[in-house]
Coordinates of C-alpha atoms in Angstrom, one line a residue:
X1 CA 0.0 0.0 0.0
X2 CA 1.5 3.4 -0.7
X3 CA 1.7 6.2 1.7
X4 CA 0.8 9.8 0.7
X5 CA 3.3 11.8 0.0
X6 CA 5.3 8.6 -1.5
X7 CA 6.8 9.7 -5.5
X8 CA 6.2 6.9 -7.9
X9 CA 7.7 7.9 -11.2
X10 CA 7.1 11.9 -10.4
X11 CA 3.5 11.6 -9.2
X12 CA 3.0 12.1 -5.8
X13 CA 0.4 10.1 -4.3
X14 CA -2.7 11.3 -2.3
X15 CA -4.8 8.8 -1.0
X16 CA -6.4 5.9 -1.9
X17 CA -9.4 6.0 -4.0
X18 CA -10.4 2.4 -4.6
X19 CA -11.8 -0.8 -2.9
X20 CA -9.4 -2.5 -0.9
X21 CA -10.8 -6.0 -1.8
X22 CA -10.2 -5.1 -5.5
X23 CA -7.5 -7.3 -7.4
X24 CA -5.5 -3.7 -7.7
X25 CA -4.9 -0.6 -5.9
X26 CA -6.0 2.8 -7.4
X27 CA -4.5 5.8 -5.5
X28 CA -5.5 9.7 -6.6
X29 CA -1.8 11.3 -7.7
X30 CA -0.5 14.6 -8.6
X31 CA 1.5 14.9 -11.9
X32 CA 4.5 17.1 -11.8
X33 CA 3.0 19.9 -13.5
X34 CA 0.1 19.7 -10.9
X35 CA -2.7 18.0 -12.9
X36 CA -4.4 15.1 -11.1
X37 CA -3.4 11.5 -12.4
X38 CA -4.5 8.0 -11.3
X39 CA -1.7 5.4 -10.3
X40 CA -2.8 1.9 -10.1
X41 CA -0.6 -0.9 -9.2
X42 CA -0.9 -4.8 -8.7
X43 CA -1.5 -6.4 -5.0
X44 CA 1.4 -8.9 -6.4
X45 CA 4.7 -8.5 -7.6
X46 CA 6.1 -10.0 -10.5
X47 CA 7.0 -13.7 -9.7
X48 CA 10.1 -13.7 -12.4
X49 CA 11.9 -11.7 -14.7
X50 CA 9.9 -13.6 -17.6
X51 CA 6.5 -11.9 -16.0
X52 CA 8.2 -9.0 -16.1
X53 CA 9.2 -8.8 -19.4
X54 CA 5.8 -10.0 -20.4
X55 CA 4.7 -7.0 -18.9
X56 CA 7.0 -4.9 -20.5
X57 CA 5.8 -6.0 -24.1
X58 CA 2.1 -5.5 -22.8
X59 CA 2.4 -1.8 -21.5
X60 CA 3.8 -0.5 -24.8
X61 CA 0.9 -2.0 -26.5
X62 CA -1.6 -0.5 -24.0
X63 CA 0.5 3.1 -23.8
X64 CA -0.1 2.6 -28.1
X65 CA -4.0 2.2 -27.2
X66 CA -5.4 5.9 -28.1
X67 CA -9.5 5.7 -28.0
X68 CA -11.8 8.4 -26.6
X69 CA -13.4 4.8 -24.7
X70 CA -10.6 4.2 -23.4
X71 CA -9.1 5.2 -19.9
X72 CA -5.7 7.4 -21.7
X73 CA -2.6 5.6 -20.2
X74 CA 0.3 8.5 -19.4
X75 CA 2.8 5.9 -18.5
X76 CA 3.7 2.6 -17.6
X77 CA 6.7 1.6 -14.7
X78 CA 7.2 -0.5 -12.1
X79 CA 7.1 0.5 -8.3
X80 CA 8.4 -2.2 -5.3
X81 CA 8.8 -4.7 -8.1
X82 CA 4.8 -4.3 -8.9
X83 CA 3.6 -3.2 -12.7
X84 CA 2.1 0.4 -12.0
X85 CA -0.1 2.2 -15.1
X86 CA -0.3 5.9 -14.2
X87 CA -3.2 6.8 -16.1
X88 CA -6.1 9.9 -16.4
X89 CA -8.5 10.3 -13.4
X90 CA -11.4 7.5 -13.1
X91 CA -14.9 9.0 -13.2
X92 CA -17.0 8.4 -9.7
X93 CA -19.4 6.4 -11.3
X94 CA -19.2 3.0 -13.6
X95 CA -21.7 1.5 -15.5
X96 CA -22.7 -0.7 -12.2
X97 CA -24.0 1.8 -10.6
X98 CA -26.5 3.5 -13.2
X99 CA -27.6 0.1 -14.0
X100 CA -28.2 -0.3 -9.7
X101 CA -29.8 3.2 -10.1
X102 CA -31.8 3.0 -13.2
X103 CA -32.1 0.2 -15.2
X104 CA -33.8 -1.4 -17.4
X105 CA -33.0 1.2 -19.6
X106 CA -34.2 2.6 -22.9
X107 CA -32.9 0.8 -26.4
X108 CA -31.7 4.3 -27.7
X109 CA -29.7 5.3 -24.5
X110 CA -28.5 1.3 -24.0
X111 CA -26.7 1.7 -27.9
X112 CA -25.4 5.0 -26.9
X113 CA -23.8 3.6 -23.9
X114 CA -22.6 0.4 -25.7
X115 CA -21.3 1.3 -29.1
X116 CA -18.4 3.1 -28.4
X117 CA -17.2 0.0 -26.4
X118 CA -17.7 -1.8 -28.8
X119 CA -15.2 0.4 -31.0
X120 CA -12.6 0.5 -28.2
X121 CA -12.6 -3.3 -27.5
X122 CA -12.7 -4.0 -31.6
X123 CA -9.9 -1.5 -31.4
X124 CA -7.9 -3.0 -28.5
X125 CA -8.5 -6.5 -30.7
X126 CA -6.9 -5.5 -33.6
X127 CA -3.5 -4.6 -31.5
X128 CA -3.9 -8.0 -30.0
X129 CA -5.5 -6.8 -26.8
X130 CA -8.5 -8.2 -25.0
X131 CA -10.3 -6.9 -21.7
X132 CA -10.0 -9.8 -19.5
X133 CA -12.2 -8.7 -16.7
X134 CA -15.2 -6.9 -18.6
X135 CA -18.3 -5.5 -16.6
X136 CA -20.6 -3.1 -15.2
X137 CA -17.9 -2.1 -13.2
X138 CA -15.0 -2.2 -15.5
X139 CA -16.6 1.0 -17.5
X140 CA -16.9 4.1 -16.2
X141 CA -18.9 6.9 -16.7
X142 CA -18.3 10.5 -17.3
X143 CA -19.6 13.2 -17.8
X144 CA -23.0 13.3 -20.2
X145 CA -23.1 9.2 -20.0
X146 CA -19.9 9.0 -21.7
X147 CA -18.6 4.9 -21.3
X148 CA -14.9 5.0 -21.0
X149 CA -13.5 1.2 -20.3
X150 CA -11.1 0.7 -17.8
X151 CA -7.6 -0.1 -19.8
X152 CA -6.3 -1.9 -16.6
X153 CA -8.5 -4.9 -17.4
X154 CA -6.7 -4.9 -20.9
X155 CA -3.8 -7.9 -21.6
X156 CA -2.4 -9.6 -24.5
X157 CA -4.1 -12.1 -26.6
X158 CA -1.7 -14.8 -25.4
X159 CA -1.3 -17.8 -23.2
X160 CA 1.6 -16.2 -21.6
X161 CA 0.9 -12.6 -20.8
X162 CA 1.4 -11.3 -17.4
X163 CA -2.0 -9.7 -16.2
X164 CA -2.7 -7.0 -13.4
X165 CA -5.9 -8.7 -12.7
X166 CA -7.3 -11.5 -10.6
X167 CA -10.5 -11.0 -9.8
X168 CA -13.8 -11.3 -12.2
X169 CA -17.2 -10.1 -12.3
X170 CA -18.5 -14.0 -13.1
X171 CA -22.3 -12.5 -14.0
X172 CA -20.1 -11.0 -17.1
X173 CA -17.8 -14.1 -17.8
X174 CA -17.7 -16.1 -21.3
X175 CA -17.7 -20.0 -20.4
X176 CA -14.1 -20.1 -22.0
X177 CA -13.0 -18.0 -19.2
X178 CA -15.2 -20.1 -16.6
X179 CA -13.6 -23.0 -18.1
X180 CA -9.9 -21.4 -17.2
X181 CA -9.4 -20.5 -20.8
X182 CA -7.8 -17.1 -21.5
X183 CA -9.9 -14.6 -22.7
X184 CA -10.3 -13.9 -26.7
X185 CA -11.9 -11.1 -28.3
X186 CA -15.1 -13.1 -29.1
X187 CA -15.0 -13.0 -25.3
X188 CA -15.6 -9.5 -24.8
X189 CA -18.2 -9.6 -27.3
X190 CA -19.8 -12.5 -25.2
X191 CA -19.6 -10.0 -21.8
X192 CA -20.9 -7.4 -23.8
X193 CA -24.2 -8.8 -24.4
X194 CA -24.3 -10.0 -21.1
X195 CA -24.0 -6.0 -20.4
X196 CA -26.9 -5.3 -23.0
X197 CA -29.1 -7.9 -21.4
X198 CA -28.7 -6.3 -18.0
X199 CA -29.1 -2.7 -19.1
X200 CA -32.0 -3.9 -21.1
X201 CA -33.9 -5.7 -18.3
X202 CA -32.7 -4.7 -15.0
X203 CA -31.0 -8.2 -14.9
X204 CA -27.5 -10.0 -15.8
X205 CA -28.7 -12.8 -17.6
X206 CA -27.7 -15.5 -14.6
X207 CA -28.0 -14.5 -11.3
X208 CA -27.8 -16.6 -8.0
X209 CA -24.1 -17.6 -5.9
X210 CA -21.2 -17.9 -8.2
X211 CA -21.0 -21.0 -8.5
X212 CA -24.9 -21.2 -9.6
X213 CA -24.2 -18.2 -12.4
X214 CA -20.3 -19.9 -13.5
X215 CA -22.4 -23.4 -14.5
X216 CA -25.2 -21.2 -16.0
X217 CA -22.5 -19.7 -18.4
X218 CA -21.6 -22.9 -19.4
X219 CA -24.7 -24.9 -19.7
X220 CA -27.7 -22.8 -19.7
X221 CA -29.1 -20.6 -22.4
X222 CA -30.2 -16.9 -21.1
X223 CA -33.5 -16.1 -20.5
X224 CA -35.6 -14.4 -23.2
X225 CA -35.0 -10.3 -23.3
X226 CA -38.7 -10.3 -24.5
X227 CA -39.7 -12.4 -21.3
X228 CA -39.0 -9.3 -19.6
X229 CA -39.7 -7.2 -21.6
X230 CA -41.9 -7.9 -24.6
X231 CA -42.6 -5.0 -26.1
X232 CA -38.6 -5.1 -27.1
X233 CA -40.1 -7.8 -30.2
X234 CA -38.7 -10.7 -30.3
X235 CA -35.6 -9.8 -32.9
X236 CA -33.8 -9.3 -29.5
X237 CA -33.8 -12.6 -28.1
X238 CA -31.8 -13.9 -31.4
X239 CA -29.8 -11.6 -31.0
X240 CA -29.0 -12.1 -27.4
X241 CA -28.3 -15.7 -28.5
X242 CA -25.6 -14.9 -30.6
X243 CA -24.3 -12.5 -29.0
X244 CA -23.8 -15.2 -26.1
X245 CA -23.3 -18.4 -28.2
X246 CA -21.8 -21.0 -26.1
X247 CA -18.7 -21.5 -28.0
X248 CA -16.8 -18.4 -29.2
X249 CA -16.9 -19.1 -33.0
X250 CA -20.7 -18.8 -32.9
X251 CA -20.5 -15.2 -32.1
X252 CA -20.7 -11.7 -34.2
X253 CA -17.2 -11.1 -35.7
X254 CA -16.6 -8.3 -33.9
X255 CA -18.5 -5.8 -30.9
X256 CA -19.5 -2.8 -33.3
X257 CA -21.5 -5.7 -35.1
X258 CA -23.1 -6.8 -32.2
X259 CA -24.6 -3.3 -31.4
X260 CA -24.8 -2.9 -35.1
X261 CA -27.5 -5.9 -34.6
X262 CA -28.9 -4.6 -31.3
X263 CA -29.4 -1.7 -32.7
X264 CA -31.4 -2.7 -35.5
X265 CA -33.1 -5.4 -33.6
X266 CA -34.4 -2.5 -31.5
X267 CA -35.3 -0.5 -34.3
X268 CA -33.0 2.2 -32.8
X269 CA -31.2 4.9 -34.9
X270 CA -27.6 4.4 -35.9
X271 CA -25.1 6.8 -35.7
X272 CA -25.5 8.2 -39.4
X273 CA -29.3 7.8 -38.6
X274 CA -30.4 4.5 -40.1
X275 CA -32.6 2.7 -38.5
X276 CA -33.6 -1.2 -39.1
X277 CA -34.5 -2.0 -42.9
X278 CA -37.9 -4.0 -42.8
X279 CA -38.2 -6.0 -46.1
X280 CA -41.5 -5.0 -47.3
X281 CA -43.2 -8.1 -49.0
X282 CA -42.0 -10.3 -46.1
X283 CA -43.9 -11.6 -42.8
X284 CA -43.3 -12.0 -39.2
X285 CA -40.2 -11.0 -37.4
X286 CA -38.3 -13.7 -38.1
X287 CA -37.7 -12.2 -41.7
X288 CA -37.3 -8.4 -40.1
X289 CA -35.0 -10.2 -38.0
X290 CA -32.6 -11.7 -40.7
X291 CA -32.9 -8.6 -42.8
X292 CA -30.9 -7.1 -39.5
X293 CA -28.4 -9.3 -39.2
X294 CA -27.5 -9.0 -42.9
X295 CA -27.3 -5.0 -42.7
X296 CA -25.3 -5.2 -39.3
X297 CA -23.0 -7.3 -41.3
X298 CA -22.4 -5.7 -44.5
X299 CA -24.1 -2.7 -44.5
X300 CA -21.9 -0.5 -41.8
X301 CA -18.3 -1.6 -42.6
X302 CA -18.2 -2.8 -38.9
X303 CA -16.5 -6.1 -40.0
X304 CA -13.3 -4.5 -41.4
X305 CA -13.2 -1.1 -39.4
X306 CA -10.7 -1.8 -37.5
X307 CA -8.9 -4.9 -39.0
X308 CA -7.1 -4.3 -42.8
X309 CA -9.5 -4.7 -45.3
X310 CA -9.0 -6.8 -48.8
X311 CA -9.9 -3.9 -50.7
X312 CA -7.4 -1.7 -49.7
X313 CA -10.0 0.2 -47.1
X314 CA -8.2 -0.8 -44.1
X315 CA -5.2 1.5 -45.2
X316 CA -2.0 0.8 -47.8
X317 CA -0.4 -2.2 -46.0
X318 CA -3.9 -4.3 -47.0
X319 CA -2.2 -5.3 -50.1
X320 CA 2.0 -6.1 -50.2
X321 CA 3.8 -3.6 -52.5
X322 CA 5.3 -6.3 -54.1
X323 CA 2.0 -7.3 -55.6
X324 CA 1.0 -4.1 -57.0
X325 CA -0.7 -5.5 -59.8
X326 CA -2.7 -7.6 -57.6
X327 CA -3.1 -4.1 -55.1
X328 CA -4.4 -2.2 -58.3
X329 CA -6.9 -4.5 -59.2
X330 CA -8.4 -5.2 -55.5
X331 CA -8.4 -1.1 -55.0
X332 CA -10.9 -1.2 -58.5
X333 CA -13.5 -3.2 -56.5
X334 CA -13.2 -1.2 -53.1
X335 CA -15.8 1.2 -54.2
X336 CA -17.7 -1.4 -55.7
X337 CA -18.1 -3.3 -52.7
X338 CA -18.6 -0.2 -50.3
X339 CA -21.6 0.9 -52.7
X340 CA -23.5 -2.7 -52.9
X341 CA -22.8 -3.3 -49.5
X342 CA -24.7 -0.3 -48.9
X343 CA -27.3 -1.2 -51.6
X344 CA -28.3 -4.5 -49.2
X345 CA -28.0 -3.1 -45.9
X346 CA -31.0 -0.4 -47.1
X347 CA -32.9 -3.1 -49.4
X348 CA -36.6 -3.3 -48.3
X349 CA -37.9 -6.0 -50.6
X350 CA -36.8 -9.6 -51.2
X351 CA -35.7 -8.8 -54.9
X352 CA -33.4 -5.7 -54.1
X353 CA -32.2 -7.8 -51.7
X354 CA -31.4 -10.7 -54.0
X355 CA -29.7 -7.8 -56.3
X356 CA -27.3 -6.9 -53.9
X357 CA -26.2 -10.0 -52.7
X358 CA -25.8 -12.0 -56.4
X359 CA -23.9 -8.4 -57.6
X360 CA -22.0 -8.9 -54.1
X361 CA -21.5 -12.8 -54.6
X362 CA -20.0 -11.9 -58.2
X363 CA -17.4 -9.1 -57.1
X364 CA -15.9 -11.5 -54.2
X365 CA -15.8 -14.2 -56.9
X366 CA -13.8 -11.6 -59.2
X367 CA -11.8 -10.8 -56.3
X368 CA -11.0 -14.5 -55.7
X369 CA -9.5 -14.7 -59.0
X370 CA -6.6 -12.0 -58.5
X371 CA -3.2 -12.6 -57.7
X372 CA -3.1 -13.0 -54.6
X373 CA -2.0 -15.7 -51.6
X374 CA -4.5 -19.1 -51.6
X375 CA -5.7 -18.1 -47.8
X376 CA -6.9 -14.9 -49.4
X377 CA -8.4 -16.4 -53.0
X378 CA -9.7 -18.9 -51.1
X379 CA -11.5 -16.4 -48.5
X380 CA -12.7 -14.4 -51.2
X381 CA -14.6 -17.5 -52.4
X382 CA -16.0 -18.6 -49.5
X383 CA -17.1 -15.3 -49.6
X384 CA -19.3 -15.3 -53.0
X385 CA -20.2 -18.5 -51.9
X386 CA -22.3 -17.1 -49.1
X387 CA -23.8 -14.3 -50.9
X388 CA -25.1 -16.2 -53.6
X389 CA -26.4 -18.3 -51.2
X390 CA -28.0 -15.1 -49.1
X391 CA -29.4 -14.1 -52.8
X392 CA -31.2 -17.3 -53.1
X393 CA -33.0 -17.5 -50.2
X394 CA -34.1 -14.1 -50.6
X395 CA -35.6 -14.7 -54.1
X396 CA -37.2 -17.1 -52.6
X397 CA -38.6 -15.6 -49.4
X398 CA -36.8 -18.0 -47.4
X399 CA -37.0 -17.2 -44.3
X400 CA -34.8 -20.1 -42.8
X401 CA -32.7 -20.5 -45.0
X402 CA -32.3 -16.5 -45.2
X403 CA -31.1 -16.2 -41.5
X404 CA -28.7 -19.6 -42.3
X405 CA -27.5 -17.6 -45.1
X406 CA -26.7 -14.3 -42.9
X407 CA -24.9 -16.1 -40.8
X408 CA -23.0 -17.5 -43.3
X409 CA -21.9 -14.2 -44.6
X410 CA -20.7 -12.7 -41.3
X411 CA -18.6 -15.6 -40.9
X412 CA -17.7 -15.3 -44.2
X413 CA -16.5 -11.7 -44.0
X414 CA -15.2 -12.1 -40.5
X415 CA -12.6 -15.2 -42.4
X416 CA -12.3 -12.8 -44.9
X417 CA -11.3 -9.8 -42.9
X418 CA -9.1 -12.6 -40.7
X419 CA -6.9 -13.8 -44.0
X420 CA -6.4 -9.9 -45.2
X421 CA -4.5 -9.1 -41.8
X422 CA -2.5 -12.2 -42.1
X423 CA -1.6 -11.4 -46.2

């Protein structure tokens, strides 16, 4: 425990501002030029010089992590052989506490809440990063409901990274963390509907001892949103069950598609101000519902935001320079795929939507055919693959086989996306 007064790294410390049963210690600091700081250390020291140089490779990656979501890291050291993050004040208040205060809570101010998350953790992901402790309690709140995740619950996507932090929230926990598996990022996207269920109904979706809500994670589905609250329509519960698929791979590809399909499961305004496309000449919500997932996964660009895209829209290094006839030609379709992606996600009859997927299915199978590595060829054509599938259950009013297809095509963008970082 450090003493006030006590200099770690230039900050003086203050007092402690943070449970003493928590897995770290949080004290308020002031910087040397007088600002106020936070400086949060470990209960344990490193056990070797490997954990410490574990820890050394994580904290350049978290000082790298720069996202207005994100608690901003000022520095990273080591104090009485512990890892210490000195860091930007905490807010008073987490998410916890509203939902204590005030949940359930409306759809439009639960996707405000949740969606920039989602673009922090998608953007911790893509640097290899995953929040390994995700909960009400691990966001805060600022000012004006602003979310801001706590960084301190953020560690390397790997087996042997040393982590600052013991203790979990279980009413949040993916059963591969439950089953003493680390933590990937379809994990966070797991906890995070978990999050959405709780601000949504007042409840986490297990509740009981924790050993009760552990087993529930890993054997029981959750409860139905709509058995709460049924005038949510029952778009929700599917997506709820996806969100919290039992095995990881069943899950969106990333968090800003989750809340892409929350939102349009809840018929709730998007950040551009698109709301939930509703197929006209189909019935019952089970077709509104797959139109959904088919717009949250093509329609915003959520899939490759923050990974490097195949067509060049992730940035220059998508493509190797030493291909560049190969980088020429899949720059050609970027637009392309951008515009019909766009064309499907706003598509309000089964034959538009047929359109845009068999245009879609035959750019990916152009793409396919481009110099190129076989991962990536081979991605590509997995990809037509699953929008010509999408565009034949739509001219068909397929209902089933529509939502099959959709989820086809997020896992086929999601492999797509996966093979483009790896080229």
């Amino acid at each position: 425990m450090l003493e006030p007064g006590v200099l770690v790294d230039g900050h003086e410390i203050e007092r402690e501002v943070h449970d003493p049963a928590g897995a770290e210690l949080r004290y308020l600091a002031r910087s040397p030029d007088g600002t106020p700081a936070m400086v949060i250390t470990s209960r344990r020291m490193f056990a070797d010089r490997g954990e410490r140089s574990r820890f050394r490779r994580l904290s350049a990656t978290l000082s790298a992590l720069d996202h207005q979501a994100a608690i901003r890291i000022r520095a990273v050291t080591e104090y009485a052989n512990r890892p210490v993050l000195i860091t930007d004040p905490y807010p008073d208040t987490t998410l916890g506490d509203l939902l204590e205060d005030d949940a359930p809570l409306a759809p439009e101010r639960v996707v405000t809440l949740l969606a920039p998350l989602a673009d922090a953790l998608d953007r911790a992901n893509a640097v290899g990063l995953v929040h390994s402790t995700l909960s009400a309690d691990s966001v805060l709140l600022a000012s004006g409901d602003r979310p801001v995740l706590d960084t301190f619950g953020l560690v390397a996507e790997d087996h042997g990274a040393w982590s600052v932090v013991m203790d979990r929230d279980v009413r949040y926990m993916s059963p591969e963390q439950v089953r003493g598996l680390p933590a990937v990022p379809a994990s966070n996207i797991y906890s995070l509907t978990a999050l959405a269920v709780h601000a949504l109904t007042g409840e986490p979706p297990f509740t009981g001892e924790p050993p009760a809500v552990m087993y529930a994670h890993v054997i029981k589905a959750p409860e139905d949103v709509t058995a709460r609250r049924p005038e949510l329509g029952a778009r929700i519960d599917w997506v709820v069950s996806s969100g919290m698929a039992k095995e990881p791979e069943g899950r969106p590809t990333s968090a800003m598609v989750l809340v892409q399909m929350l939102a349009h499961a809840l018929e709730v305004a998007t950040e551009n101000g698109a709301s939930a496309p509703r197929p006209r000449h189909r019935r019952g919500s089970g077709s509104r519902r797959t139109a959904a997932v088919v717009a949250a996964a093509v329609g915003v660009g959520a899939l490759t935001a923050l990974a490097v895209g195949p067509f060049g829209d992730g940035g220059s290094e998508a493509v190797p320079a030493a291909q560049p006839v190969a980088a020429t030609a899949w720059d050609r379709l970027a637009g392309q795929r951008a515009e019909l992606r766009d064309q499907l996600a706003a598509a309000d009859t089964p034959k538009a939507q047929a359109a845009a997927a068999t245009a879609l299915g035959d750019l990916y199978a152009r793409a396919a055919r481009i110099r190129q590595s076989p991962a990536l060829a081979a991605a590509a054509r997995d990809a037509s693959a699953a929008y010509t599938g999408l565009a034949s259950a739509a001219g068909s009013n397929d209902d089933a086989g529509y939502l099959d297809a959709a989820r086809a095509v997020e896992r086929a963008e999601g492999r797509l996306s996966l093979a483009a970082s790896r080229h």
